PDB file of C-alpha atoms and ligand atoms in Angstrom:
ATOM      1  CA  UNK A  48       4.744   9.249  39.638  1.00 55.00           C
ATOM      2  CA  UNK A  49       4.562  12.217  36.938  1.00 53.00           C
ATOM      3  CA  UNK A  50       8.351  11.549  36.649  1.00 54.00           C
ATOM      4  CA  UNK A  51       8.384   8.491  36.570  1.00 55.00           C
ATOM      5  CA  UNK A  52       6.921   8.490  33.473  1.00 57.00           C
ATOM      6  CA  UNK A  53       8.746  11.598  32.024  1.00 68.00           C
ATOM      7  CA  UNK A  54      12.211   8.786  32.662  1.00 87.00           C
ATOM      8  CA  UNK A  55      10.265   6.163  30.871  1.00 93.00           C
ATOM      9  CA  UNK A  56      12.635   5.056  28.523  1.00 96.00           C
ATOM     10  CA  UNK A  57      10.902   4.552  24.564  1.00 95.00           C
ATOM     11  CA  UNK A  58      12.989   2.465  23.333  1.00 95.00           C
ATOM     12  CA  UNK A  59      12.731  -0.066  26.972  1.00 96.00           C
ATOM     13  CA  UNK A  60       8.968   0.350  26.573  1.00 95.00           C
ATOM     14  CA  UNK A  61       9.132  -1.010  23.260  1.00 95.00           C
ATOM     15  CA  UNK A  62      10.624  -3.472  24.385  1.00 95.00           C
ATOM     16  CA  UNK A  63       8.478  -4.204  27.115  1.00 96.00           C
ATOM     17  CA  UNK A  64       5.210  -4.133  25.258  1.00 96.00           C
ATOM     18  CA  UNK A  65       6.756  -6.497  22.450  1.00 95.00           C
ATOM     19  CA  UNK A  66       7.240  -9.326  25.384  1.00 96.00           C
ATOM     20  CA  UNK A  67       3.820  -9.874  25.768  1.00 97.00           C
ATOM     21  CA  UNK A  68       3.260 -11.814  23.270  1.00 97.00           C
ATOM     22  CA  UNK A  69      -0.485 -11.200  20.846  1.00 97.00           C
ATOM     23  CA  UNK A  70      -3.129 -12.938  18.639  1.00 98.00           C
ATOM     24  CA  UNK A  71      -3.167 -10.957  15.402  1.00 98.00           C
ATOM     25  CA  UNK A  72      -6.574  -9.818  13.960  1.00 98.00           C
ATOM     26  CA  UNK A  73      -7.213  -8.002  10.685  1.00 98.00           C
ATOM     27  CA  UNK A  74     -10.091  -5.610  11.522  1.00 98.00           C
ATOM     28  CA  UNK A  75     -11.690  -4.076   9.099  1.00 98.00           C
ATOM     29  CA  UNK A  76     -15.095  -1.949   7.416  1.00 98.00           C
ATOM     30  CA  UNK A  77     -16.169   0.200   4.499  1.00 98.00           C
ATOM     31  CA  UNK A  78     -17.020   3.516   3.896  1.00 96.00           C
ATOM     32  CA  UNK A  79     -20.529   5.003   3.361  1.00 94.00           C
ATOM     33  CA  UNK A  80     -19.332   4.888  -0.462  1.00 95.00           C
ATOM     34  CA  UNK A  81     -18.730   1.466  -0.345  1.00 95.00           C
ATOM     35  CA  UNK A  82     -14.402   1.024  -0.069  1.00 97.00           C
ATOM     36  CA  UNK A  83     -12.814  -1.384   1.991  1.00 97.00           C
ATOM     37  CA  UNK A  84     -10.599  -0.530   5.205  1.00 98.00           C
ATOM     38  CA  UNK A  85      -8.696  -2.795   7.352  1.00 98.00           C
ATOM     39  CA  UNK A  86      -6.286  -2.550   9.636  1.00 98.00           C
ATOM     40  CA  UNK A  87      -3.431  -5.306  11.190  1.00 98.00           C
ATOM     41  CA  UNK A  88      -3.810  -5.364  15.528  1.00 98.00           C
ATOM     42  CA  UNK A  89      -2.559  -7.000  18.445  1.00 98.00           C
ATOM     43  CA  UNK A  90      -4.387  -4.856  20.533  1.00 98.00           C
ATOM     44  CA  UNK A  91      -7.788  -6.589  20.595  1.00 98.00           C
ATOM     45  CA  UNK A  92      -9.292  -7.863  23.256  1.00 98.00           C
ATOM     46  CA  UNK A  93     -12.661  -9.285  25.084  1.00 98.00           C
ATOM     47  CA  UNK A  94     -14.251  -6.236  26.415  1.00 98.00           C
ATOM     48  CA  UNK A  95     -17.327  -7.633  28.112  1.00 98.00           C
ATOM     49  CA  UNK A  96     -20.041 -11.787  27.764  1.00 98.00           C
ATOM     50  CA  UNK A  97     -22.721  -9.400  28.421  1.00 98.00           C
ATOM     51  CA  UNK A  98     -23.436  -6.746  26.531  1.00 98.00           C
ATOM     52  CA  UNK A  99     -21.121  -9.371  23.914  1.00 98.00           C
ATOM     53  CA  UNK A 100     -18.277  -6.106  23.265  1.00 98.00           C
ATOM     54  CA  UNK A 101     -14.010  -6.160  22.528  1.00 99.00           C
ATOM     55  CA  UNK A 102     -12.547  -3.811  21.972  1.00 98.00           C
ATOM     56  CA  UNK A 103     -10.071  -3.019  19.711  1.00 99.00           C
ATOM     57  CA  UNK A 104      -7.161   0.152  19.983  1.00 98.00           C
ATOM     58  CA  UNK A 105      -5.900   2.135  16.360  1.00 98.00           C
ATOM     59  CA  UNK A 106      -3.537   5.653  15.726  1.00 98.00           C
ATOM     60  CA  UNK A 107      -5.372   7.665  15.483  1.00 98.00           C
ATOM     61  CA  UNK A 108      -2.480   8.791  12.453  1.00 98.00           C
ATOM     62  CA  UNK A 109      -3.324   5.783  10.831  1.00 98.00           C
ATOM     63  CA  UNK A 110      -4.721   6.705   7.466  1.00 98.00           C
ATOM     64  CA  UNK A 111      -7.795   4.106   7.734  1.00 98.00           C
ATOM     65  CA  UNK A 112      -8.700   6.113  10.903  1.00 98.00           C
ATOM     66  CA  UNK A 113     -11.282   8.576   9.826  1.00 98.00           C
ATOM     67  CA  UNK A 114     -13.304   5.033   8.132  1.00 98.00           C
ATOM     68  CA  UNK A 115     -13.246   3.062  10.783  1.00 98.00           C
ATOM     69  CA  UNK A 116     -14.231   6.683  13.148  1.00 98.00           C
ATOM     70  CA  UNK A 117     -17.079   7.273  10.913  1.00 98.00           C
ATOM     71  CA  UNK A 118     -18.127   3.321  10.402  1.00 97.00           C
ATOM     72  CA  UNK A 119     -20.988   1.760  11.772  1.00 97.00           C
ATOM     73  CA  UNK A 120     -20.060  -1.407  11.987  1.00 98.00           C
ATOM     74  CA  UNK A 121     -16.209  -2.978  11.532  1.00 98.00           C
ATOM     75  CA  UNK A 122     -15.146  -6.525  11.170  1.00 98.00           C
ATOM     76  CA  UNK A 123     -12.396  -8.114  13.481  1.00 98.00           C
ATOM     77  CA  UNK A 124     -10.907 -11.097  12.354  1.00 98.00           C
ATOM     78  CA  UNK A 125      -7.812 -13.331  13.655  1.00 98.00           C
ATOM     79  CA  UNK A 126      -5.478 -14.950  12.099  1.00 98.00           C
ATOM     80  CA  UNK A 127      -4.100 -17.692  11.039  1.00 98.00           C
ATOM     81  CA  UNK A 128      -0.338 -18.179  10.899  1.00 98.00           C
ATOM     82  CA  UNK A 129      -1.275 -18.844   6.522  1.00 97.00           C
ATOM     83  CA  UNK A 130      -2.160 -15.261   6.722  1.00 98.00           C
ATOM     84  CA  UNK A 131       1.639 -13.991   8.266  1.00 97.00           C
ATOM     85  CA  UNK A 132       2.198 -12.259   4.540  1.00 97.00           C
ATOM     86  CA  UNK A 133      -1.596 -10.868   4.180  1.00 97.00           C
ATOM     87  CA  UNK A 134      -1.351  -9.235   8.028  1.00 98.00           C
ATOM     88  CA  UNK A 135       2.052  -7.730   6.972  1.00 98.00           C
ATOM     89  CA  UNK A 136       0.264  -6.046   3.922  1.00 98.00           C
ATOM     90  CA  UNK A 137      -2.294  -5.034   6.351  1.00 98.00           C
ATOM     91  CA  UNK A 138       0.037  -3.488   8.070  1.00 98.00           C
ATOM     92  CA  UNK A 139       1.450  -1.792   6.118  1.00 98.00           C
ATOM     93  CA  UNK A 140       0.986   2.081   4.959  1.00 98.00           C
ATOM     94  CA  UNK A 141      -0.013   2.850   1.388  1.00 96.00           C
ATOM     95  CA  UNK A 142      -0.339  -0.847   0.138  1.00 95.00           C
ATOM     96  CA  UNK A 143      -3.408  -1.708  -2.063  1.00 95.00           C
ATOM     97  CA  UNK A 144      -4.364  -4.156   0.605  1.00 97.00           C
ATOM     98  CA  UNK A 145      -7.787  -5.580  -0.238  1.00 97.00           C
ATOM     99  CA  UNK A 146      -6.498  -6.236  -4.086  1.00 95.00           C
ATOM    100  CA  UNK A 147      -5.512 -10.212  -3.311  1.00 90.00           C
ATOM    101  CA  UNK A 148      -8.484 -11.338  -3.396  1.00 90.00           C
ATOM    102  CA  UNK A 149      -8.151 -13.082  -0.142  1.00 92.00           C
ATOM    103  CA  UNK A 150     -11.222 -11.376   1.574  1.00 97.00           C
ATOM    104  CA  UNK A 151     -15.373 -11.697   0.105  1.00 97.00           C
ATOM    105  CA  UNK A 152     -17.891  -9.786   1.790  1.00 96.00           C
ATOM    106  CA  UNK A 153     -21.071 -10.094   3.802  1.00 95.00           C
ATOM    107  CA  UNK A 154     -24.417  -9.346   3.414  1.00 94.00           C
ATOM    108  CA  UNK A 155     -23.432  -5.306   4.699  1.00 93.00           C
ATOM    109  CA  UNK A 156     -20.160  -5.262   2.247  1.00 95.00           C
ATOM    110  CA  UNK A 157     -17.527  -4.997   4.817  1.00 97.00           C
ATOM    111  CA  UNK A 158     -14.918  -7.738   3.997  1.00 98.00           C
ATOM    112  CA  UNK A 159     -14.717 -11.053   5.688  1.00 98.00           C
ATOM    113  CA  UNK A 160     -11.766 -13.569   5.569  1.00 98.00           C
ATOM    114  CA  UNK A 161     -13.456 -16.740   5.426  1.00 95.00           C
ATOM    115  CA  UNK A 162     -10.978 -19.277   6.099  1.00 96.00           C
ATOM    116  CA  UNK A 163      -9.978 -17.151   9.791  1.00 98.00           C
ATOM    117  CA  UNK A 164      -9.138 -18.852  13.178  1.00 98.00           C
ATOM    118  CA  UNK A 165     -12.261 -16.691  13.864  1.00 98.00           C
ATOM    119  CA  UNK A 166     -14.259 -13.838  12.301  1.00 98.00           C
ATOM    120  CA  UNK A 167     -16.208 -11.216  14.898  1.00 98.00           C
ATOM    121  CA  UNK A 168     -18.283  -8.824  13.249  1.00 98.00           C
ATOM    122  CA  UNK A 169     -19.605  -5.457  15.292  1.00 98.00           C
ATOM    123  CA  UNK A 170     -21.394  -2.576  15.398  1.00 98.00           C
ATOM    124  CA  UNK A 171     -18.868   0.583  16.308  1.00 98.00           C
ATOM    125  CA  UNK A 172     -20.846   1.064  19.829  1.00 98.00           C
ATOM    126  CA  UNK A 173     -18.300   3.819  21.088  1.00 98.00           C
ATOM    127  CA  UNK A 174     -14.515   4.894  20.367  1.00 98.00           C
ATOM    128  CA  UNK A 175     -12.947   6.498  22.775  1.00 98.00           C
ATOM    129  CA  UNK A 176      -9.274   8.492  23.265  1.00 98.00           C
ATOM    130  CA  UNK A 177      -6.293   6.769  24.990  1.00 98.00           C
ATOM    131  CA  UNK A 178      -3.234   8.813  23.899  1.00 98.00           C
ATOM    132  CA  UNK A 179      -2.274   8.998  20.833  1.00 98.00           C
ATOM    133  CA  UNK A 180      -4.498   6.009  19.372  1.00 98.00           C
ATOM    134  CA  UNK A 181      -9.150   5.267  19.522  1.00 98.00           C
ATOM    135  CA  UNK A 182     -10.419   2.281  22.039  1.00 98.00           C
ATOM    136  CA  UNK A 183     -12.788   0.728  19.779  1.00 98.00           C
ATOM    137  CA  UNK A 184     -15.718  -0.764  21.670  1.00 98.00           C
ATOM    138  CA  UNK A 185     -17.872  -2.914  18.914  1.00 98.00           C
ATOM    139  CA  UNK A 186     -21.105  -4.541  20.473  1.00 98.00           C
ATOM    140  CA  UNK A 187     -21.072  -8.349  18.596  1.00 98.00           C
ATOM    141  CA  UNK A 188     -23.821  -8.866  16.986  1.00 97.00           C
ATOM    142  CA  UNK A 189     -22.174 -12.127  14.984  1.00 97.00           C
ATOM    143  CA  UNK A 190     -19.507 -13.923  15.969  1.00 98.00           C
ATOM    144  CA  UNK A 191     -18.108 -17.399  14.194  1.00 98.00           C
ATOM    145  CA  UNK A 192     -14.852 -19.682  14.086  1.00 98.00           C
ATOM    146  CA  UNK A 193     -12.448 -21.607  11.331  1.00 97.00           C
ATOM    147  CA  UNK A 194     -11.074 -24.220  12.144  1.00 95.00           C
ATOM    148  CA  UNK A 195      -7.255 -23.137  12.187  1.00 95.00           C
ATOM    149  CA  UNK A 196      -5.439 -22.152  14.938  1.00 97.00           C
ATOM    150  CA  UNK A 197      -4.519 -18.591  15.508  1.00 98.00           C
ATOM    151  CA  UNK A 198      -1.006 -16.828  14.823  1.00 98.00           C
ATOM    152  CA  UNK A 199       1.109 -15.459  17.410  1.00 98.00           C
ATOM    153  CA  UNK A 200       2.799 -12.358  17.092  1.00 98.00           C
ATOM    154  CA  UNK A 201       5.903 -12.159  19.365  1.00 97.00           C
ATOM    155  CA  UNK A 202       9.003 -10.053  18.837  1.00 95.00           C
ATOM    156  CA  UNK A 203       8.257  -8.718  15.667  1.00 95.00           C
ATOM    157  CA  UNK A 204       8.069 -12.564  14.497  1.00 97.00           C
ATOM    158  CA  UNK A 205       4.696 -14.625  13.734  1.00 98.00           C
ATOM    159  CA  UNK A 206       4.823 -18.008  15.498  1.00 98.00           C
ATOM    160  CA  UNK A 207       2.732 -20.854  15.647  1.00 97.00           C
ATOM    161  CA  UNK A 208       0.784 -21.216  19.307  1.00 94.00           C
ATOM    162  CA  UNK A 209       3.290 -23.623  21.644  1.00 90.00           C
ATOM    163  CA  UNK A 210       2.328 -26.409  23.542  1.00 93.00           C
ATOM    164  CA  UNK A 211       0.160 -27.058  26.636  1.00 95.00           C
ATOM    165  CA  UNK A 212       2.401 -26.392  29.936  1.00 95.00           C
ATOM    166  CA  UNK A 213       0.198 -28.564  32.050  1.00 93.00           C
TER     167      UNK A 213
HETATM  168  C1  FMN B 576       1.096  -7.345  14.475  1.00 80.28           C
HETATM  169  C2  FMN B 576       0.930  -6.199  14.774  1.00 80.28           C
HETATM  170  C3  FMN B 576       0.072  -5.527  14.677  1.00 80.28           C
HETATM  171  C4  FMN B 576      -0.466  -4.334  15.087  1.00 80.28           C
HETATM  172  N1  FMN B 576      -1.301  -3.793  16.093  1.00 80.28           N
HETATM  173  C5  FMN B 576      -1.872  -2.780  16.185  1.00 80.28           C
HETATM  174  C6  FMN B 576      -2.830  -2.191  16.527  1.00 80.28           C
HETATM  175  O1  FMN B 576      -3.192  -2.749  17.220  1.00 80.28           O
HETATM  176  N2  FMN B 576      -3.194  -0.929  16.273  1.00 80.28           N
HETATM  177  C7  FMN B 576      -2.973   0.219  15.579  1.00 80.28           C
HETATM  178  O2  FMN B 576      -3.260   1.110  14.980  1.00 80.28           O
HETATM  179  N3  FMN B 576      -1.837  -0.633  14.716  1.00 80.28           N
HETATM  180  C8  FMN B 576      -1.513  -2.103  15.252  1.00 80.28           C
HETATM  181  N4  FMN B 576       0.036  -2.053  14.055  1.00 80.28           N
HETATM  182  C9  FMN B 576       0.698  -0.817  12.962  1.00 80.28           C
HETATM  183  C10 FMN B 576      -0.903  -0.910  11.907  1.00 80.28           C
HETATM  184  O3  FMN B 576      -1.129  -2.493  11.125  1.00 80.28           O
HETATM  185  C11 FMN B 576       0.163  -0.347  10.030  1.00 80.28           C
HETATM  186  O4  FMN B 576       0.120   1.191  11.041  1.00 80.28           O
HETATM  187  C12 FMN B 576      -1.065  -0.057   9.592  1.00 80.28           C
HETATM  188  O5  FMN B 576      -0.953   0.148   8.759  1.00 80.28           O
HETATM  189  C13 FMN B 576      -2.230   1.716   9.913  1.00 80.28           C
HETATM  190  O6  FMN B 576      -3.531   1.455   8.865  1.00 80.28           O
HETATM  191  P1  FMN B 576      -3.226   2.651   7.820  1.00 80.28           P
HETATM  192  O7  FMN B 576      -2.360   2.068   6.758  1.00 80.28           O
HETATM  193  O8  FMN B 576      -4.431   3.118   7.231  1.00 80.28           O
HETATM  194  O9  FMN B 576      -2.593   3.459   7.549  1.00 80.28           O
HETATM  195  C14 FMN B 576       0.572  -3.830  14.184  1.00 80.28           C
HETATM  196  C15 FMN B 576       1.411  -4.360  13.470  1.00 80.28           C
HETATM  197  C16 FMN B 576       1.500  -5.125  13.022  1.00 80.28           C
HETATM  198  C17 FMN B 576       2.679  -5.773  12.042  1.00 80.28           C
END
């Protein structure tokens, strides 16, 4: 098993991962001083219904990593095709991510995307290291849906949802 891992071709690994289509989220939080932070994430997943838990994986090298680790709360904004450019901005280091006025603040000052396909607000329950990432587990205290459909991320591109095959 260890040998197999050592022989893993990094490009093939990335290529295989890119064959898995995923939804796209912009995950946001705020620092104690009120500064907003956020990053684009496709690693979002449901974890538990009771208690209501979700997870998202964050690169430990991300600029926003310290802010998320220190945060009490974070918000998962599930984005639509109209947010493709915004999602690329939140995936770009050094960008002034909140400069374009797409976000509103909730009552706790956390950034929320008002026209998101869904907004899931969480308390940070646990942060579990996983390789070069950390798994942020959030206990959901509020979830709401919008009218837009979610966008998909597949092989480095944003796509509309396809049609049912049944
Ligand atoms: C579609 C897409 C999905 C991404 N998913 C993740 C993810 O799940 N976790 C992660 O840490 N970075 C992910 N990234 C990369 C981060 O969004 C990007 O590195 C971001 O700039 C990190 O935050 P920073 O600017 O604070 O360093 C993704 C990028 C894209 C374009």
